[in-house]
Coordinates of C-alpha atoms and ligand atoms in Angstrom, one line a residue:
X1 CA 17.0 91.4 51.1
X2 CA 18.9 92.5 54.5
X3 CA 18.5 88.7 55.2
X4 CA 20.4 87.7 52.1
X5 CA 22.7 90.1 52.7
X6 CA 23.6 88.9 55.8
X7 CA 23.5 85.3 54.6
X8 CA 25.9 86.4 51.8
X9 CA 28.0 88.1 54.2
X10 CA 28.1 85.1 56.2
X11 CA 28.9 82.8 53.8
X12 CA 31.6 85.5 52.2
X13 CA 33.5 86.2 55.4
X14 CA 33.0 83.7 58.1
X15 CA 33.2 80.5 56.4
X16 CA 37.2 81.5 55.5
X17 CA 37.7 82.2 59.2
X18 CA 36.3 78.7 60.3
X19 CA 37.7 77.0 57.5
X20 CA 41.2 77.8 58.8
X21 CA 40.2 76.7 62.2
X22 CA 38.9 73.5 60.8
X23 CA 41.8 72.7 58.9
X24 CA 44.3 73.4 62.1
X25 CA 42.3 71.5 63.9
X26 CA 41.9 68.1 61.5
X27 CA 45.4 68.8 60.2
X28 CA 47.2 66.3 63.2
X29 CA 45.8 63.1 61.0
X30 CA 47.5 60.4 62.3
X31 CA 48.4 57.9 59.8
X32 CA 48.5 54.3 61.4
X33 CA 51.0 51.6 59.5
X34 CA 48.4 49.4 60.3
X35 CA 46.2 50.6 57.5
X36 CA 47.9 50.2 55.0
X37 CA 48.1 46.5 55.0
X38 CA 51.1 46.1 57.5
X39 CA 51.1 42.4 59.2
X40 CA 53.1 43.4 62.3
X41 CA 53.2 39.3 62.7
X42 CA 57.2 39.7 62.8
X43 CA 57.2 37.0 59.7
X44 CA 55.6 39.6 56.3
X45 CA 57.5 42.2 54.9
X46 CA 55.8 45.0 56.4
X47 CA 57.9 47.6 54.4
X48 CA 55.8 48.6 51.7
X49 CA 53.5 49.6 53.9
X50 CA 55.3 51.6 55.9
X51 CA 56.2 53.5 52.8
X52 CA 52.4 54.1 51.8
X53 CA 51.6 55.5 55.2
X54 CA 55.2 57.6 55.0
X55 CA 53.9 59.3 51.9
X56 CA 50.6 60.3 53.0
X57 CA 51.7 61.4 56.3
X58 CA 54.4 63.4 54.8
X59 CA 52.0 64.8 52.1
X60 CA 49.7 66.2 54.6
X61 CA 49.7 70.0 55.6
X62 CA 50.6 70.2 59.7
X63 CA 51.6 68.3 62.0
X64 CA 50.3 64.9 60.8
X65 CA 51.7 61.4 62.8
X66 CA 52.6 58.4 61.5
X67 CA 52.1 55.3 63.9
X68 CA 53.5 52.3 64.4
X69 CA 51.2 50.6 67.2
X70 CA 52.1 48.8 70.0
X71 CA 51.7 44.9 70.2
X72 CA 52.6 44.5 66.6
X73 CA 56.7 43.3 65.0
X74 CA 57.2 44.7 62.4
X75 CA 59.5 43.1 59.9
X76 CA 61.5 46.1 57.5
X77 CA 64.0 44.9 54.9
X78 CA 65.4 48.3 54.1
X79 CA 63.0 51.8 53.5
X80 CA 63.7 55.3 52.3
X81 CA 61.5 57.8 53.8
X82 CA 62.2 60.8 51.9
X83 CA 60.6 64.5 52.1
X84 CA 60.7 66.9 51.6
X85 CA 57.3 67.1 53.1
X86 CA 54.1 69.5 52.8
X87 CA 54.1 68.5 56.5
X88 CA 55.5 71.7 58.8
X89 CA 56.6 68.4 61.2
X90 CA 56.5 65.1 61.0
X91 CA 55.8 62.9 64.4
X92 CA 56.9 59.8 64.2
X93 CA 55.5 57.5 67.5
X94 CA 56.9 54.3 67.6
X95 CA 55.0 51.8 69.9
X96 CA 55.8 48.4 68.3
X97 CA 58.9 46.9 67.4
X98 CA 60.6 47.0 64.3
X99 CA 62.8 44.2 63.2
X100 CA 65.6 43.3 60.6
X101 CA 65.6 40.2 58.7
X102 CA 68.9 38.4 58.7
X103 CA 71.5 39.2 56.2
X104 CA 70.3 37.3 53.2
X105 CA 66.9 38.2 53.3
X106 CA 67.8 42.3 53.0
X107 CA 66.0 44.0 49.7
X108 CA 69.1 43.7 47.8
X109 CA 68.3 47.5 46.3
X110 CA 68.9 49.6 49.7
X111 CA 70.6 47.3 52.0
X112 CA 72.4 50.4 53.4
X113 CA 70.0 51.2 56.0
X114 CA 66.9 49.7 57.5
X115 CA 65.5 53.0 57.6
X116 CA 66.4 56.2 55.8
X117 CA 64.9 59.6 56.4
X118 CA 66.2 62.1 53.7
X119 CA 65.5 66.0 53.3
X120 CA 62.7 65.8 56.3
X121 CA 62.6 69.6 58.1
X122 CA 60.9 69.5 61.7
X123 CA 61.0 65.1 62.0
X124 CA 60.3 64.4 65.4
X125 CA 60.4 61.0 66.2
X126 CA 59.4 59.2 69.8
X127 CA 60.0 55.9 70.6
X128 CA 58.4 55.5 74.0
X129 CA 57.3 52.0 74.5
X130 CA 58.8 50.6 71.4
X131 CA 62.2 49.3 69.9
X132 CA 63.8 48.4 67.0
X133 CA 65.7 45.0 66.7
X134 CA 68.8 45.3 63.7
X135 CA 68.9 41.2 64.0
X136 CA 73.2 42.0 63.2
X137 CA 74.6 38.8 64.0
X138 CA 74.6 37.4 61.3
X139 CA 76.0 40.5 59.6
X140 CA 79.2 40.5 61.9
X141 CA 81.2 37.9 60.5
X142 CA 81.5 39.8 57.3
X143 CA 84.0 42.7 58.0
X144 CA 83.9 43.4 54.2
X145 CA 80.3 43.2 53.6
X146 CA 78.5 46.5 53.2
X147 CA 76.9 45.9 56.2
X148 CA 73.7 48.0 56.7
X149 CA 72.7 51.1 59.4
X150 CA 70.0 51.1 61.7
X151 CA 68.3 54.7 61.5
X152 CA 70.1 57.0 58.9
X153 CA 69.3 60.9 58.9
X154 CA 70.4 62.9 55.8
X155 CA 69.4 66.5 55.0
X156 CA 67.3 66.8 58.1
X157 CA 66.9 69.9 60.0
X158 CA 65.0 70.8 62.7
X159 CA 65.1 66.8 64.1
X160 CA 64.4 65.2 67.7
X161 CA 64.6 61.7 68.5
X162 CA 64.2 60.4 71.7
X163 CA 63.2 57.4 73.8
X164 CA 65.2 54.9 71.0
X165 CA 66.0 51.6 71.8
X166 CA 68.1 49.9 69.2
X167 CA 69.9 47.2 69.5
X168 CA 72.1 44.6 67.1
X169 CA 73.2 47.0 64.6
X170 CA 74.4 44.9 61.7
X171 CA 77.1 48.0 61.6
X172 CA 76.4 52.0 62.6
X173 CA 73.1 52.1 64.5
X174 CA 72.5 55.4 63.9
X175 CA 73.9 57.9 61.3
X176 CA 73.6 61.6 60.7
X177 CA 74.8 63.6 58.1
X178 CA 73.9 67.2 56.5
X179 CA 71.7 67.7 59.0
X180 CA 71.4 70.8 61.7
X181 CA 69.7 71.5 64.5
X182 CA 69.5 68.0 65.7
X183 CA 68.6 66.8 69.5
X184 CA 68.9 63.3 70.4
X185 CA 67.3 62.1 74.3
X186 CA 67.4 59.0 75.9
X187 CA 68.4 56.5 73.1
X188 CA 69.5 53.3 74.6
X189 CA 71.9 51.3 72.3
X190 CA 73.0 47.8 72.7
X191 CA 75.3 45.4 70.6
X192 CA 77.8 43.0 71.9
X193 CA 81.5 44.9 72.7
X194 CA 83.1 42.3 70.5
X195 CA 80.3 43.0 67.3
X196 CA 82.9 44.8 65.0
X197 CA 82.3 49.1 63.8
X198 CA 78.7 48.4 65.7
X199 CA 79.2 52.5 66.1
X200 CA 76.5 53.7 68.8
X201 CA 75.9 57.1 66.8
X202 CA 78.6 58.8 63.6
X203 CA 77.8 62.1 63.4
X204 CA 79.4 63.7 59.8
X205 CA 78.7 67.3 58.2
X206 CA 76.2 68.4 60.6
X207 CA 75.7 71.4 62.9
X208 CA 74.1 72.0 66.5
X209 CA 73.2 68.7 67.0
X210 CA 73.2 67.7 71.1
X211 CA 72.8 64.3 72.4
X212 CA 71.9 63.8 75.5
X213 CA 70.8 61.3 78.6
X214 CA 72.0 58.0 76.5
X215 CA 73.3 54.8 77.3
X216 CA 75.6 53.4 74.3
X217 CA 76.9 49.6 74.8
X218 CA 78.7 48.8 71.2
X219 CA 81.6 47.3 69.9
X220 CA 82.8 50.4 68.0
X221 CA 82.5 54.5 69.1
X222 CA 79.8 55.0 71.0
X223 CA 79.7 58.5 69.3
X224 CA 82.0 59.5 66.6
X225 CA 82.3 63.2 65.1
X226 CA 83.7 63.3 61.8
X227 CA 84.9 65.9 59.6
X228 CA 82.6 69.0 58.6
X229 CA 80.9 68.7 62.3
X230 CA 80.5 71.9 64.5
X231 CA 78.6 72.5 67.6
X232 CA 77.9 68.9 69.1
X233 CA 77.3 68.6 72.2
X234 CA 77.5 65.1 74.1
X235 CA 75.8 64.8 77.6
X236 CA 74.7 62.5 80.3
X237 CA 76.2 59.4 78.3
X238 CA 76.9 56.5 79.4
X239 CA 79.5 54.6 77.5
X240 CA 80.7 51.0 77.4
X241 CA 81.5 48.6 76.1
X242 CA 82.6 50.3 73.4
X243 CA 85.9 52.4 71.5
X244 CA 84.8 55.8 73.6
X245 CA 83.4 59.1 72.4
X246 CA 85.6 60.2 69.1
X247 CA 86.5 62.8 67.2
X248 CA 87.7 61.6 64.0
X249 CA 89.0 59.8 62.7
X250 CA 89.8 63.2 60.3
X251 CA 91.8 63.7 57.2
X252 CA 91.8 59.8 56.1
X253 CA 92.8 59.4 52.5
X254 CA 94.7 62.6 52.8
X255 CA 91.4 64.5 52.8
X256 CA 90.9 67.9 54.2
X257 CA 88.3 67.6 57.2
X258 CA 87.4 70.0 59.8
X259 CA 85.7 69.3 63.4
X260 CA 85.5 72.3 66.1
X261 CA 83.2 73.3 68.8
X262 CA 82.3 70.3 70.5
X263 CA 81.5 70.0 74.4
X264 CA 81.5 66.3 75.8
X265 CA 79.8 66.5 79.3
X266 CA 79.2 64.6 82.6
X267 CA 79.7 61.2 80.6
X268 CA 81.2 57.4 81.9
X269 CA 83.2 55.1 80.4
X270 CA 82.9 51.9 81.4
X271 CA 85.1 49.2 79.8
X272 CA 86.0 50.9 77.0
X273 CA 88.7 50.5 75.0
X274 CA 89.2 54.4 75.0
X275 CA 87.9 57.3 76.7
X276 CA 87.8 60.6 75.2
X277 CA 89.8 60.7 72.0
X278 CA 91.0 62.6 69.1
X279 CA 92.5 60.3 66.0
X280 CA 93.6 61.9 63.0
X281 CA 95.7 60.2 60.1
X282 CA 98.8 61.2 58.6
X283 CA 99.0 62.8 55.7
X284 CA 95.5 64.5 56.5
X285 CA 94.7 68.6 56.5
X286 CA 92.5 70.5 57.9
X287 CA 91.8 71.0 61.9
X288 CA 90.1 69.7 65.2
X289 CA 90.1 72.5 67.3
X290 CA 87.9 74.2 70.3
X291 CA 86.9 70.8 71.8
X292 CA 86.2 70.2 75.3
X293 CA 86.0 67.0 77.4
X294 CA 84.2 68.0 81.1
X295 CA 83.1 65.8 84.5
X296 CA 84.1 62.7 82.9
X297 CA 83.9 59.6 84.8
X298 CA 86.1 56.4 84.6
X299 CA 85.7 52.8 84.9
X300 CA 88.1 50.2 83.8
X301 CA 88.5 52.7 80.5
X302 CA 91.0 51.5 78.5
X303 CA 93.3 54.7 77.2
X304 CA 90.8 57.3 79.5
X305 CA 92.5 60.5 77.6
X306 CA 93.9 60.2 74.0
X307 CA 94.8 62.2 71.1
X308 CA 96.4 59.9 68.1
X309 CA 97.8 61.4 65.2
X310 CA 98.9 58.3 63.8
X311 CA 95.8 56.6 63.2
X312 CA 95.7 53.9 62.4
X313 CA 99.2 53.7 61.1
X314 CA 101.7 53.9 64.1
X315 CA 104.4 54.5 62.0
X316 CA 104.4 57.9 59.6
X317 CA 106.2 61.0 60.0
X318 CA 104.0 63.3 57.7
X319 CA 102.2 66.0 59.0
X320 CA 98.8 65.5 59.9
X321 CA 95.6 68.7 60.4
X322 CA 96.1 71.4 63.2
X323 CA 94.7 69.8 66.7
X324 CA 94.3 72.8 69.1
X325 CA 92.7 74.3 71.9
X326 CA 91.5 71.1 73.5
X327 CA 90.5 71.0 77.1
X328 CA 90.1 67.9 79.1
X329 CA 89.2 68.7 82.7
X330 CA 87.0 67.0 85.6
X331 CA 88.4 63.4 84.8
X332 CA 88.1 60.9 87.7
X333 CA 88.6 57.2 88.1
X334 CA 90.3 54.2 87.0
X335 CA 92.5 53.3 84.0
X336 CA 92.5 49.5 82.7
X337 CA 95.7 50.5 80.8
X338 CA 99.2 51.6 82.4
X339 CA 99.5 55.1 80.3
X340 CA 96.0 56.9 81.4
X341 CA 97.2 59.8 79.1
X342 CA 98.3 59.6 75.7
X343 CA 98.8 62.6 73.7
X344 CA 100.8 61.8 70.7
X345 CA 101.0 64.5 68.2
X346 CA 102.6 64.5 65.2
X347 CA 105.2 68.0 64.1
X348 CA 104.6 70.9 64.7
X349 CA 102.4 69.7 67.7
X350 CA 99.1 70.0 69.4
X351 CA 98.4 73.7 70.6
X352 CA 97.1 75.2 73.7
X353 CA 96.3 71.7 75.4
X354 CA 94.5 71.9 78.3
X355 CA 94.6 69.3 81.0
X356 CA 92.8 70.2 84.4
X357 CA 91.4 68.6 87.1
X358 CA 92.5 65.0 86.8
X359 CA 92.4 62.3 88.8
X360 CA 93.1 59.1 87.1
X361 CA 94.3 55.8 88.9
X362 CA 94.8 51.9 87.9
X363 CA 91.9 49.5 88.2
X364 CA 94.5 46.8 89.2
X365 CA 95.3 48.9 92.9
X366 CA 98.7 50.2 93.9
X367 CA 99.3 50.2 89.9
X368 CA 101.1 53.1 88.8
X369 CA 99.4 54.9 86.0
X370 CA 101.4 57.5 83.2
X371 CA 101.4 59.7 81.2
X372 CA 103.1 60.3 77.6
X373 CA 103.4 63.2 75.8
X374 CA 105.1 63.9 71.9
X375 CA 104.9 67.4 70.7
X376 CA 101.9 68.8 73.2
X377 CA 101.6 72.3 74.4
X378 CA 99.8 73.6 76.5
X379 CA 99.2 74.1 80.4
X380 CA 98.6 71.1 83.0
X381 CA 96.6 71.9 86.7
X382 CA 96.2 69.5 89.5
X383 CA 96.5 66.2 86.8
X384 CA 97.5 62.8 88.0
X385 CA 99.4 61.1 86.5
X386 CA 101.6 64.4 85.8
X387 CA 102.3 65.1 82.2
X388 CA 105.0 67.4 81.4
X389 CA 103.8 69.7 78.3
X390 CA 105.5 72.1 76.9
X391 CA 104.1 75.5 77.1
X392 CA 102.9 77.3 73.3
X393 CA 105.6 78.3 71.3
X394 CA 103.7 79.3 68.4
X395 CA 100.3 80.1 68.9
X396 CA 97.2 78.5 67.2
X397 CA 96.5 81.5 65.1
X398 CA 99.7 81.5 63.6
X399 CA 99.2 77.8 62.5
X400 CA 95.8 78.5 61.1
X401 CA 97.5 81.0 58.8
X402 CA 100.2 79.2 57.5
X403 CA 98.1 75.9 56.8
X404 CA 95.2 78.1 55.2
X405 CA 98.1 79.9 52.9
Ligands
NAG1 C1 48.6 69.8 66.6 O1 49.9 69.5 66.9 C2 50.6 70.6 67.5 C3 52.0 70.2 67.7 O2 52.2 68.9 68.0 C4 49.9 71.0 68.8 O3 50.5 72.2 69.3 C5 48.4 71.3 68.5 O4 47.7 71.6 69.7 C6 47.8 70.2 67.8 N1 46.4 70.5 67.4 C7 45.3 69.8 67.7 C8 44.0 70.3 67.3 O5 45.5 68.8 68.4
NAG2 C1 51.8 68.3 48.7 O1 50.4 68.5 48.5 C2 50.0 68.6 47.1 C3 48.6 69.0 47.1 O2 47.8 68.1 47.9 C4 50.3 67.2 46.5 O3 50.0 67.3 45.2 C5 51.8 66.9 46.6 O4 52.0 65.6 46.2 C6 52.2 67.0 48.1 N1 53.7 66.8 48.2 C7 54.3 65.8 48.8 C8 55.7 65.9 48.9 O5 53.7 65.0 49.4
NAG3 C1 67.0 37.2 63.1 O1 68.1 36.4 62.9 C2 68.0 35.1 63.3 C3 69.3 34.3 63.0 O2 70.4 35.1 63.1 C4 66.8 34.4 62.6 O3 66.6 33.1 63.1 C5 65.6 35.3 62.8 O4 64.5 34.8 62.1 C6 65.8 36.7 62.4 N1 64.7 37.5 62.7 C7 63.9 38.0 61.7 C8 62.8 38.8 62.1 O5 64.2 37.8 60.5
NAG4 C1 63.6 56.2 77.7 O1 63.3 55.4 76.6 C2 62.7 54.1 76.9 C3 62.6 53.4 75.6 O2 63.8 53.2 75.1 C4 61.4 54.3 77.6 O3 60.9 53.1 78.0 C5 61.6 55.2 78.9 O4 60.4 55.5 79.5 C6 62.3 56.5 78.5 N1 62.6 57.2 79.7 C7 62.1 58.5 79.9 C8 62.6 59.1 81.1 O5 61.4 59.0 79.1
NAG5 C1 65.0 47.4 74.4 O1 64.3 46.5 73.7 C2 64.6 45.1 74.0 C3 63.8 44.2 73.2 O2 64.1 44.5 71.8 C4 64.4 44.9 75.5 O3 64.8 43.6 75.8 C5 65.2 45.9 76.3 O4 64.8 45.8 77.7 C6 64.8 47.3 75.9 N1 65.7 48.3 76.6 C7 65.2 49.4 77.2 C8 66.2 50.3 77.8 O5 64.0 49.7 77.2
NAG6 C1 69.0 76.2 63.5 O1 68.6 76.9 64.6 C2 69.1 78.2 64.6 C3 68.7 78.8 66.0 O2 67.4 78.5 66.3 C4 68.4 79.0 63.5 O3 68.9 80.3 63.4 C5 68.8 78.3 62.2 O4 68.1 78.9 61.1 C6 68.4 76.8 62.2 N1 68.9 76.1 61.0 C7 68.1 75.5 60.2 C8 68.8 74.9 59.0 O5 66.9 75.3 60.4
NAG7 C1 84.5 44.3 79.2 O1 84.1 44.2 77.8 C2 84.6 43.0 77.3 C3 84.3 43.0 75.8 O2 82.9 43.3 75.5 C4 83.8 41.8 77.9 O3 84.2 40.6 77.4 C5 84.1 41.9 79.4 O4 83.3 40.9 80.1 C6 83.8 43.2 80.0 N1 84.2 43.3 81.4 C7 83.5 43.9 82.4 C8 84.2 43.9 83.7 O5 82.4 44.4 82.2
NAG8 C1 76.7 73.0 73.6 O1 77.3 73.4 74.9 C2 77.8 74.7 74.8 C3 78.5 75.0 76.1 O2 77.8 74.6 77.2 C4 76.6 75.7 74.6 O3 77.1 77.0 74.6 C5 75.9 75.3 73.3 O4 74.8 76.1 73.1 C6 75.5 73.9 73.3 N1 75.1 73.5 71.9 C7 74.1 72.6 71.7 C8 73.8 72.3 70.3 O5 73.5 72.0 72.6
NAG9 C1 74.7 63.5 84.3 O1 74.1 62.5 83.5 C2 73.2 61.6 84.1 C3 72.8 60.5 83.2 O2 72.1 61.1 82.1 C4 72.1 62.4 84.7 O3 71.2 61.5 85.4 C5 72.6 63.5 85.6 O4 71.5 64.3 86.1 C6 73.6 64.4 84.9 N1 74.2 65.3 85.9 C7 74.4 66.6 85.6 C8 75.1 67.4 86.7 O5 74.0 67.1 84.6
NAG10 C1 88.2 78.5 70.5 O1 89.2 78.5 71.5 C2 90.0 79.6 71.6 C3 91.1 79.3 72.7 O2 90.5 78.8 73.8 C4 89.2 80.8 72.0 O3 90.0 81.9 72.1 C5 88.1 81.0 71.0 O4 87.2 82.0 71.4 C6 87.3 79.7 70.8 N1 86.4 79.9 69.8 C7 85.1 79.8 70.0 C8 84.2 80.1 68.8 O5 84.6 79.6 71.1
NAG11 C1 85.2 62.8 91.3 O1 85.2 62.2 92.5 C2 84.7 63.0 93.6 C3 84.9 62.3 94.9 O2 84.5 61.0 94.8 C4 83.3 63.4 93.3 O3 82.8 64.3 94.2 C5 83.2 64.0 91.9 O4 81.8 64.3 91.6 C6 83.8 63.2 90.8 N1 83.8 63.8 89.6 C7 83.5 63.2 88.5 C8 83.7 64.1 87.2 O5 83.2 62.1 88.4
NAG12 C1 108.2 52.0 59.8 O1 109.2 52.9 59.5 C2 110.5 52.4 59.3 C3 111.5 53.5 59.1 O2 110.9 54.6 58.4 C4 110.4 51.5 58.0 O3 111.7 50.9 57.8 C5 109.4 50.4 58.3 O4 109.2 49.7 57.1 C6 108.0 51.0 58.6 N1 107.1 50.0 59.0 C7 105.8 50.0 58.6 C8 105.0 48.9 59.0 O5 105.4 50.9 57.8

């Protein structure tokens, strides 16, 4: 009777208690493409069964993984991975390459990303050893087709992504919007400079996302923050070729767009056809304000500092959203164009502009380099070329009022 007791006991309370340890411990299933009939032979449509092994992987309690060996090509003509997921984080370890077909052979249902990951909390994805190939030539012909993304991120919190290698983008190669909490590492992107709106990575409606230790060669923005971003960090990336690191463009359309708190760190620009850049269209509202530029290094950059509030008409004279408190400071080395800074603002003007800390000089030597200036203010320290701004006569806050009346 004590025995059974005991037994009872036993199997009452301890069973519980190991159960939970079991489950922890089997919960990291790793899920391998592989199984699920994929060919990684570079030549079969190995897309279904990514999506198979996608949605047991994300319907497994944990931290399950989802693997995509080395050795094997994988060919994808366009997947959705959606969640949400019962996982608590998805890994994602990418050891093969993935390929793109060529343009006609895209599923012709989702040819707007190779692969989409949608509502996915705590994604973590590593691609250490392997690559992914967009196969975009012969995409970039067709300005007006609606060319496809690499690696799209919608609705995902909690994200990391590092050790990416993309290259070829057919257009964007990597997209993020509605997500927060986002850190990109050591993604290597390559596409031709002359492969047209091959952005590096667009960044749109998202929060704390920071990219860091990249090297971005493209023929479009190596990053660009559009409207409805806050908190993005950029550092340690190496840009070029490519159209620089962007904010904007904002308030296209006449749409209301917003972009502040953004810190661009220790970067290069090499060959670009800009540097660091604001562009916001006329006719546009909203603001781009509390954005910082820091240790920026130059070579050959085309237009190394520029804000354009005529984008991309030259020729307007509405009003365009509130660009203020903007720092640019650390900037050093060589212009490939003749005015190194270009702030063109449209009325009432830029606000509290700061330019610090500059030393910018032509890449064709003894070149003079200048600086222009229309309806700026703000304060200039120890900048070559000098730009003459004028000093805030109506301060930010003021303007923030009147435009949110
Ligand atoms: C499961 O994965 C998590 C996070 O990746 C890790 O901390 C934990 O040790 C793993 N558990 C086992 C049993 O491997
Ligand atoms: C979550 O787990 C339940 C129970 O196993 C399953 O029915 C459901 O399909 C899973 N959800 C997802 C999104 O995979
Ligand atoms: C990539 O595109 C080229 C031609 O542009 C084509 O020959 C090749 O088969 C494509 N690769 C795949 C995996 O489809
Ligand atoms: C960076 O990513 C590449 C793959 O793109 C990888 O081969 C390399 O080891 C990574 N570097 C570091 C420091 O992790
Ligand atoms: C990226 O992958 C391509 C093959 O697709 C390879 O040629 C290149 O060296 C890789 N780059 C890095 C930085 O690992
Ligand atoms: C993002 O991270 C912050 C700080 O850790 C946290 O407070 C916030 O809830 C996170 N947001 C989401 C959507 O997970
Ligand atoms: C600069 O970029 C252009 C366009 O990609 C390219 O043709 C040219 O060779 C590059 N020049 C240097 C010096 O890298
Ligand atoms: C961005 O950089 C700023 C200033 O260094 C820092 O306060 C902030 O926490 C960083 N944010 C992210 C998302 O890395
Ligand atoms: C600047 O970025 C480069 C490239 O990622 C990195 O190696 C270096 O450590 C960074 N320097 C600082 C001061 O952060
Ligand atoms: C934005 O910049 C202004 C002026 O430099 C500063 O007073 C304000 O504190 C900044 N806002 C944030 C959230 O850092
Ligand atoms: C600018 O050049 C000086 C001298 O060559 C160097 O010490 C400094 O680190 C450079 N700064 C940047 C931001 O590149
Ligand atoms: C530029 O503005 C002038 C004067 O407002 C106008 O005559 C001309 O047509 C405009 N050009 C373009 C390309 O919009």
């Amino acid at each position: 009777m004590q025995r059974l007791i005991t037994c009872l006991l036993i199997l009452g309370f301890v069973p519980p208690c190991l159960c939970v340890r079991w489950s922890v411990r089997t919960q990291n299933k790793t899920y391998n493409v592989i199984d699920y009939g994929a060919h990684g032979d570079g030549k079969l449509d190995d897309s279904r069964a990514f999506v198979s092994a996608w949605k047991d992987t994300c319907a497994t309690q944990g931290r399950p993984t989802l693997l995509i060996p080395q050795n094997g090509v994988f060919l994808l003509k366009g997947i959705a991975l959606n969640g949400p997921c019962n996982a608590t984080n998805v890994n994602i370890k990418l050891q093969g390459k993935i390929v793109a077909p060529t343009k006609d052979e895209w599923l012709k249902v989702i040819t707007s990303n190779l692969i989409l990951f949608s509502n996915v909390n705590g994604l973590s994805i590593d691609g250490s050893g392997g690559s992914i190939e967009g196969n975009g030539s012969s995409w970039w012909q067709c300005i007006s087709c609606g060319r496809p993304t690499i690696l799209r991120f919608k609705f995902c919190n909690d994200l990391t992504a590092r050790n990416l290698n993309i290259t070829n983008s057919p257009k964007a190669h990597i997209r993020i919007n509605n997500c927060e909490n986002a850190t990109f590492s050591n993604i290597s992107i390559h596409s031709p400079g002359d492969s047209a709106n091959t952005d590096g990575i667009d960044i749109f409606t998202s929060k704390n996302i920071l990219i860091q230790d990249s090297t971005i060669h493209c023929g479009d923005d190596c990053i660009a923050i559009s409207g409805g971003s806050s908190h993005i960090n950029a550092t340690g990336i190496a840009c070029g070729p490519g159209h620089g690191i962007s904010i904007g463009s904002l308030g296209r359309d006449e749409s209301y767009e917003t972009v502040e708190e953004v810190y661009v760190k220790n970067c290069s620009f090499t060959n670009t056809t800009n540097g660091a850049r604001i562009k916001t269209a006329p006719g546009g509202s909203g603001y781009a304000r509390n954005i910082t530029f820091e240790d920026i290094t130059l070579m050959q950059a085309q237009n190394p500092i520029i804000i354009d509030q005529y984008y991309p008409k030259k020729n307007s004279t509405t009003k365009a959203l509130n660009v203020s408190d903007v720092t640019f400071r650390g900037f050093n080395g060589t212009s490939a164009t003749d005015e190194a800074i270009t702030l063109n603002c449209s009325l009432p003007g830029c606000f509290n502009i700061v330019l610090d800390d500059i030393d910018i000089v032509s890449s064709e030597s003894g070149k003079p380099v200048s600086c222009s200036c229309n309806n700026a203010h703000g304060t200039v320290t120890s900048t070559h070329p000098n730009c003459s701004l004028s000093s805030s006569i109506m301060s930010p806050s003021h303007i923030y009022k009147k435009s949110n009346m």
